[in-house]
Coordinates of C-alpha atoms in Angstrom, one line a residue:
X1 CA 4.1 93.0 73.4
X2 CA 2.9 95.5 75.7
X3 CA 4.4 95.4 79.5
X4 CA 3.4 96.8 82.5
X5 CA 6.4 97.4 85.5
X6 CA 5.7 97.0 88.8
X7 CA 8.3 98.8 91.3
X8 CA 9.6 101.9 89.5
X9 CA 12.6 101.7 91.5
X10 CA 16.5 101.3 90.9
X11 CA 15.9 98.3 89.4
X12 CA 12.7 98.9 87.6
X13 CA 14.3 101.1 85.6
X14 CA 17.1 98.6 84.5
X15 CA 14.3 96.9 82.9
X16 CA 13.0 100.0 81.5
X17 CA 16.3 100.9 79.8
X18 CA 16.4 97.3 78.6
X19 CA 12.9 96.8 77.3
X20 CA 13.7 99.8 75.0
X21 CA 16.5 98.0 73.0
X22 CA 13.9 94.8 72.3
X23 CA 11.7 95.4 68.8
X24 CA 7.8 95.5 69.2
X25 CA 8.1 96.2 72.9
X26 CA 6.0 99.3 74.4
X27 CA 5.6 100.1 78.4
X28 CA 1.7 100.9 78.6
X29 CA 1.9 100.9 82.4
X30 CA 4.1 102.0 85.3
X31 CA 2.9 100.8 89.3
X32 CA 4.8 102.3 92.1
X33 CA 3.9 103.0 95.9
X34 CA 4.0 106.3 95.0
X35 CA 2.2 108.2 92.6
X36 CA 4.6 110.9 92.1
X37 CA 7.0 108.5 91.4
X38 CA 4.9 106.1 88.9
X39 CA 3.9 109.5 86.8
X40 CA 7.9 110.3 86.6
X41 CA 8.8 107.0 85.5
X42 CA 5.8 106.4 83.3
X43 CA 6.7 109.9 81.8
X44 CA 10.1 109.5 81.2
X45 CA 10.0 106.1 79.0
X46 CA 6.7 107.1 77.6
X47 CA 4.0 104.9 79.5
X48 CA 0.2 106.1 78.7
X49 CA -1.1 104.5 82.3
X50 CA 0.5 105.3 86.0
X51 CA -1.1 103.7 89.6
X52 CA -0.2 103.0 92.6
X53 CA -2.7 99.7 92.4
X54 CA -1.2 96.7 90.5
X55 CA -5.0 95.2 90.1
X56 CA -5.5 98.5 88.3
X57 CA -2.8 97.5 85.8
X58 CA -4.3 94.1 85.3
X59 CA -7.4 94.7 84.4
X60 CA -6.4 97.1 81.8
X61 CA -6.8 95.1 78.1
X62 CA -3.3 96.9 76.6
X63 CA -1.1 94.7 79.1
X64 CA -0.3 91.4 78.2
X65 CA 2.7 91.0 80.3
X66 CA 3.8 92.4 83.6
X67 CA 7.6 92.8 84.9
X68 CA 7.5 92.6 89.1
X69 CA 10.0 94.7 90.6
X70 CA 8.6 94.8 94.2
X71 CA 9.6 93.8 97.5
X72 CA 10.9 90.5 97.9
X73 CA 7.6 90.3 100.5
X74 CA 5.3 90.6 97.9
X75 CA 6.5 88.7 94.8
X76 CA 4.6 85.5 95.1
X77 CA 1.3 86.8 95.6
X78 CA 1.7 89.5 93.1
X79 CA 3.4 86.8 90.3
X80 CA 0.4 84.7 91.7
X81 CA -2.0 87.8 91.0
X82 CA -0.9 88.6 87.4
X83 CA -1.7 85.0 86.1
X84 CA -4.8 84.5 87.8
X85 CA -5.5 87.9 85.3
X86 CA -4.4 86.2 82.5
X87 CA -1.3 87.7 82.4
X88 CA 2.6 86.7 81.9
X89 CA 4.7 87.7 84.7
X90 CA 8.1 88.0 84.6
X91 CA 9.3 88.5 88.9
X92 CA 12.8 89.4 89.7
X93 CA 14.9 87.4 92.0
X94 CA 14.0 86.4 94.9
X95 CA 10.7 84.3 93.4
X96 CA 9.8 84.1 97.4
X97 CA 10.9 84.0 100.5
X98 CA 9.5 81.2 101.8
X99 CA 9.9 77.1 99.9
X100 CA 6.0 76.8 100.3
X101 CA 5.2 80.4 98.7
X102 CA 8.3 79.3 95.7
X103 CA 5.8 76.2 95.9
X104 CA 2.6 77.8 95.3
X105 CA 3.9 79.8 92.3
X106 CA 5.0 76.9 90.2
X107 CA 1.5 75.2 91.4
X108 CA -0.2 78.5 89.5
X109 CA 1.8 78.4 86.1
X110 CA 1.2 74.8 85.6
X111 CA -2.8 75.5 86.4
X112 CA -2.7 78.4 83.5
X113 CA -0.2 77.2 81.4
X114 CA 1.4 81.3 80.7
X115 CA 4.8 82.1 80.7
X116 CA 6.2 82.8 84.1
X117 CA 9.9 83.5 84.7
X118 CA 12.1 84.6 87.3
X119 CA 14.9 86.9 87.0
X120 CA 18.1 84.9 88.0
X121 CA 20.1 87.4 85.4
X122 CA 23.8 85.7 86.4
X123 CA 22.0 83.1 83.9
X124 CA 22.2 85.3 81.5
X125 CA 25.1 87.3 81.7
X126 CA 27.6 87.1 79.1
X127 CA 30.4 86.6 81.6
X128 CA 28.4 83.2 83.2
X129 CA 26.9 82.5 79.4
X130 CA 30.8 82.3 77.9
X131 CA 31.3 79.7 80.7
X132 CA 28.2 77.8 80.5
X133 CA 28.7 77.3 77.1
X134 CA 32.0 75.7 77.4
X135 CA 30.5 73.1 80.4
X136 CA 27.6 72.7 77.8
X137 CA 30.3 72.1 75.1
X138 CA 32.3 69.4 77.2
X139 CA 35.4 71.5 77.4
X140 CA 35.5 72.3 81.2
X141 CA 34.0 70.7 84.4
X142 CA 33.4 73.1 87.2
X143 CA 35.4 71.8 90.5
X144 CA 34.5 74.9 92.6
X145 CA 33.3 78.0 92.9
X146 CA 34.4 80.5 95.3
X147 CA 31.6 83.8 95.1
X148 CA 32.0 86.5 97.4
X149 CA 28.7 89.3 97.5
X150 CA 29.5 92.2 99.4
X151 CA 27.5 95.3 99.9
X152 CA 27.8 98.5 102.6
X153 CA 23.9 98.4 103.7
X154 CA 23.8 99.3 107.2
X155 CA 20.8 101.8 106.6
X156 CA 17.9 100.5 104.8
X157 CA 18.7 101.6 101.6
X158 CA 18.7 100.5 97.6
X159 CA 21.3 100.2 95.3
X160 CA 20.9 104.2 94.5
X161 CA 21.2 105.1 97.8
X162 CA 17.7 105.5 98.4
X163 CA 16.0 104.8 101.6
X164 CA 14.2 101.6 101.0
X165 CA 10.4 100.7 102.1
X166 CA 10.6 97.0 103.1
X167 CA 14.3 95.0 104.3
X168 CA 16.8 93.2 101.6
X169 CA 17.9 89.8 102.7
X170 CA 21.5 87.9 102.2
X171 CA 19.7 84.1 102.2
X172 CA 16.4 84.8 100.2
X173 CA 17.5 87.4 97.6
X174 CA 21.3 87.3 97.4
X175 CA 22.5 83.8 97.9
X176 CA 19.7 82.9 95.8
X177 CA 21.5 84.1 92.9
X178 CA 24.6 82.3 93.9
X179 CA 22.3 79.6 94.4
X180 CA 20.7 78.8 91.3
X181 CA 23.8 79.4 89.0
X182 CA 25.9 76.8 90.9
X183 CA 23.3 74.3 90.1
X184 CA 23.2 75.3 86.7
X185 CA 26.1 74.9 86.1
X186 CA 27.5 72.0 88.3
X187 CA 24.5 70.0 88.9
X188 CA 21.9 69.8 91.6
X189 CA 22.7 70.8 95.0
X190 CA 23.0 68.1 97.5
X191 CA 24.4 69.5 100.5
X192 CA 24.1 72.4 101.7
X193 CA 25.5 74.3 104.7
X194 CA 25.1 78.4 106.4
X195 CA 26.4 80.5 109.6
X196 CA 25.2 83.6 109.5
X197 CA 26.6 86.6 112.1
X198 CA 24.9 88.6 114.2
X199 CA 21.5 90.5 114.1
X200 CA 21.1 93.7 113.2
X201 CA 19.1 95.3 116.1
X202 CA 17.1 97.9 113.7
X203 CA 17.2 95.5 110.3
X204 CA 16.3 92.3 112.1
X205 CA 18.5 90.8 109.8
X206 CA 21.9 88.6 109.7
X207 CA 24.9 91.4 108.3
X208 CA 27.2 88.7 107.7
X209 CA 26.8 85.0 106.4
X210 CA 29.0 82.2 105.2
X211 CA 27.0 79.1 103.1
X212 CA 28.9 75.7 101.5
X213 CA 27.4 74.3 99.1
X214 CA 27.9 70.7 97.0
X215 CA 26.5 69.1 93.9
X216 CA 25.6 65.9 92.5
X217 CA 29.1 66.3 90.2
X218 CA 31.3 67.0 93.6
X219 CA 31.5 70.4 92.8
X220 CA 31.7 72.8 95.7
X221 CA 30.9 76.1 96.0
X222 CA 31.9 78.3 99.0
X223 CA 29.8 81.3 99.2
X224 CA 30.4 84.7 101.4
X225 CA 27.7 87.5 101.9
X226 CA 28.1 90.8 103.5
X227 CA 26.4 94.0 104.1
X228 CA 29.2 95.5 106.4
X229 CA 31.7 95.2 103.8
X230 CA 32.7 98.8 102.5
X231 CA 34.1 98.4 99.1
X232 CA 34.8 97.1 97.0
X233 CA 31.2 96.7 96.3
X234 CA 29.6 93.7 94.2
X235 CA 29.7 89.7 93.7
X236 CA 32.8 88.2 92.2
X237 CA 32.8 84.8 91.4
X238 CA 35.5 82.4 91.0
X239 CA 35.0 79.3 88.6
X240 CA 38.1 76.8 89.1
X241 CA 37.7 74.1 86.3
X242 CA 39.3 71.1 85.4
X243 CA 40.2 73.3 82.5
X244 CA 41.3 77.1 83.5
X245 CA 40.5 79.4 86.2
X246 CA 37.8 82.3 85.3
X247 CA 36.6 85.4 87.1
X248 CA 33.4 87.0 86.5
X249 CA 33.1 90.6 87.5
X250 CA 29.0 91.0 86.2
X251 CA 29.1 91.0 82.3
X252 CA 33.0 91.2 81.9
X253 CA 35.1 87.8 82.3
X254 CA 39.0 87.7 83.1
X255 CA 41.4 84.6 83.0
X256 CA 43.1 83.6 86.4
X257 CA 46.1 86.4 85.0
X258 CA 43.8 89.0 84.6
X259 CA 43.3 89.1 81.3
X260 CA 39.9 90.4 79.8
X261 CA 38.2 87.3 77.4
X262 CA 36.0 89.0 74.4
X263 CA 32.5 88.0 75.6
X264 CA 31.3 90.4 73.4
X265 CA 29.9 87.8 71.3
X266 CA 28.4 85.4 73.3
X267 CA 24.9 86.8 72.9
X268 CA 23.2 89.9 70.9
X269 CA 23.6 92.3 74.1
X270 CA 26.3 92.5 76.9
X271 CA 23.7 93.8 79.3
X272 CA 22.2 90.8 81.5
X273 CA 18.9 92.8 82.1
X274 CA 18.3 93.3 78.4
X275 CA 18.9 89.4 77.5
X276 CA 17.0 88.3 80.6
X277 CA 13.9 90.5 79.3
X278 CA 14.5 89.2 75.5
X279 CA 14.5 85.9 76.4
X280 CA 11.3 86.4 79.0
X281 CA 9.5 88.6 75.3
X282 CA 10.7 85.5 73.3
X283 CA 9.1 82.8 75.4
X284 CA 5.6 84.3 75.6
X285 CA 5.6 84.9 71.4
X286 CA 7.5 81.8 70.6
X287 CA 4.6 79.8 73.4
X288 CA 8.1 77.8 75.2
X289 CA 9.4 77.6 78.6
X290 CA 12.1 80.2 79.2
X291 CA 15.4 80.0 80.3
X292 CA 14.9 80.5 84.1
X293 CA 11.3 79.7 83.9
X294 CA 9.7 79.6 87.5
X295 CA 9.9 75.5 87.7
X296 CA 13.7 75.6 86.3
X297 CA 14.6 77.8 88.9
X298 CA 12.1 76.2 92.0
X299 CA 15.1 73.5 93.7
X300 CA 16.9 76.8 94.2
X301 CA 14.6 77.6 96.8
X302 CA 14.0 74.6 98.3
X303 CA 18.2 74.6 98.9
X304 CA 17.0 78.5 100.3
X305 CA 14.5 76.8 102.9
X306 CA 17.0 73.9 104.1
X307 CA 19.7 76.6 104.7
X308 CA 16.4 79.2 106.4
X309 CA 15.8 76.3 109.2
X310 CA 19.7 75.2 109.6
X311 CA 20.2 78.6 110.9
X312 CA 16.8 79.3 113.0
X313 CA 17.9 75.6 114.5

């Protein structure tokens, strides 16, 4: 399976560092708005091709799969762009940032038929896997989540401190993650609610937002989003169950007392990255839908475009 990255950024090279770990693998191109940058990166995890051009990567005959690791702006066109090459795409989170551009995606894959997933990693997380499984299993019900995504952004920057080329976004990219996992695993959302603070006068952009959320089980979920809060830094989530309390910190997964639970087992990796890009590898050779494919994950955004016109109302 040979893949070419698009975005050679922070979170590019998550990928990169994950890709490594899967068997038969290889990174035969590396696109990045700069060309100093896509040589580094190409360099450093051995890629034979480097551009600045993503159509340069897609017409090349040793990529049959492309990882999207771009601005939010430009994933739907681009994820739109690989498969009209013939190639799978794999397009981190958010799919779009629009309902009728998440539309138009889904509208392409079922036209060609490839493999096109988007990367809502809290799916795959051990931490939210161990507690899937159980809902899965019967053993616990989800009453409500309480999820609380806090960053210190004031500057456009990334998450290595990097000044950024395009604007991050609390509704489109960071609830959506809160989002999707709610639904999967309480049910389809039903109502949903958001008040967001004020504007940023540089960003253009909400700081501060607050969104409720409910699901066809009567689960609620009450979500908080920040980019003024300084430390500490993350998304926490809270999972209150008919059964237990459990908090997941990422990969790692604690009891309402604190105490660690072993996830160490739940899957072959504790690194969400890695089993979000095995199970995207493992789709394309096994010809299924993945985990997170593009039309599991498209009622997330349509949640994402209620809450977008509740708050420009």
């Amino acid at each position: 399976m040979r893949i070419a990255l698009a975005g050679a950024g922070a979170f590019g090279e998550k990928h990169l560092d994950g890709l490594k770990n899967i068997d038969g693998v290889s990174v035969t191109s590396v696109v990045s708005r700069r060309l100093d940058q896509a040589r580094a990166v190409a360099d450093k995890y051995g890629a034979p091709h480097a551009t600045t051009e993503l159509g340069e990567a897609l017409a090349r005959d040793d990529v049959d799969a492309v990882i999207l690791c771009t601005p939010t702006q430009m994933h739907a066109s681009q994820a739109i762009a690989c498969m009209d090459a013939g190639k799978h795409v794999q397009v981190e989170i958010p799919l779009a940032d629009s309902w009728a551009d998440a539309e138009a995606v889904v509208a392409r894959q079922r036209e060609t038929g490839l493999t096109c997933m988007v990367g809502h990693t809290r799916r795959f997380n051990p931490s939210h896997q161990y507690v899937h499984n159980r809902i899965a299993a019967g053993e616990i019900a989800v009453q409500q989540m309480d999820v609380q995504t806090y960053f210190f952004r004031r500057r456009n920057i990334n998450a290595k401190g990097e000044a950024r080329s395009w604007t991050d976004h609390l509704l489109w990219h960071h609830a959506a993650h809160t989002v999707d996992l709610f639904a999967y695993q309480a049910g389809r959302i039903v109502q949903a609610n958001a008040m967001q603070g004020p504007i940023h006068p540089d960003l253009g952009i909400a700081m501060d937002m607050s969104i409720q959320l409910k699901s066809e089980t009567g689960a609620i979920c009450t979500l908080s989003l920040s980019f003024n809060n300084d430390g500490p830094l993350g998304t926490f989530f809270r999972y209150i169950c008919d059964n237990g309390t459990y908090i997941a910190r990422y990969d790692d997964l604690v009891n309402a007392r604190e105490e660690p639970i072993d996830v160490s087992q739940v899957a072959v990796s504790m690194n969400g990255i890695e089993l979000q890009d095995r199970e995207f590898i493992a789709a394309i050779r096994e010809g299924r839908e993945p985990n997170s494919s593009v039309a599991q994950v498209l009622d997330c955004y349509r949640v994402l475009g209620d809450l977008e016109k509740q708050l420009a109302g």
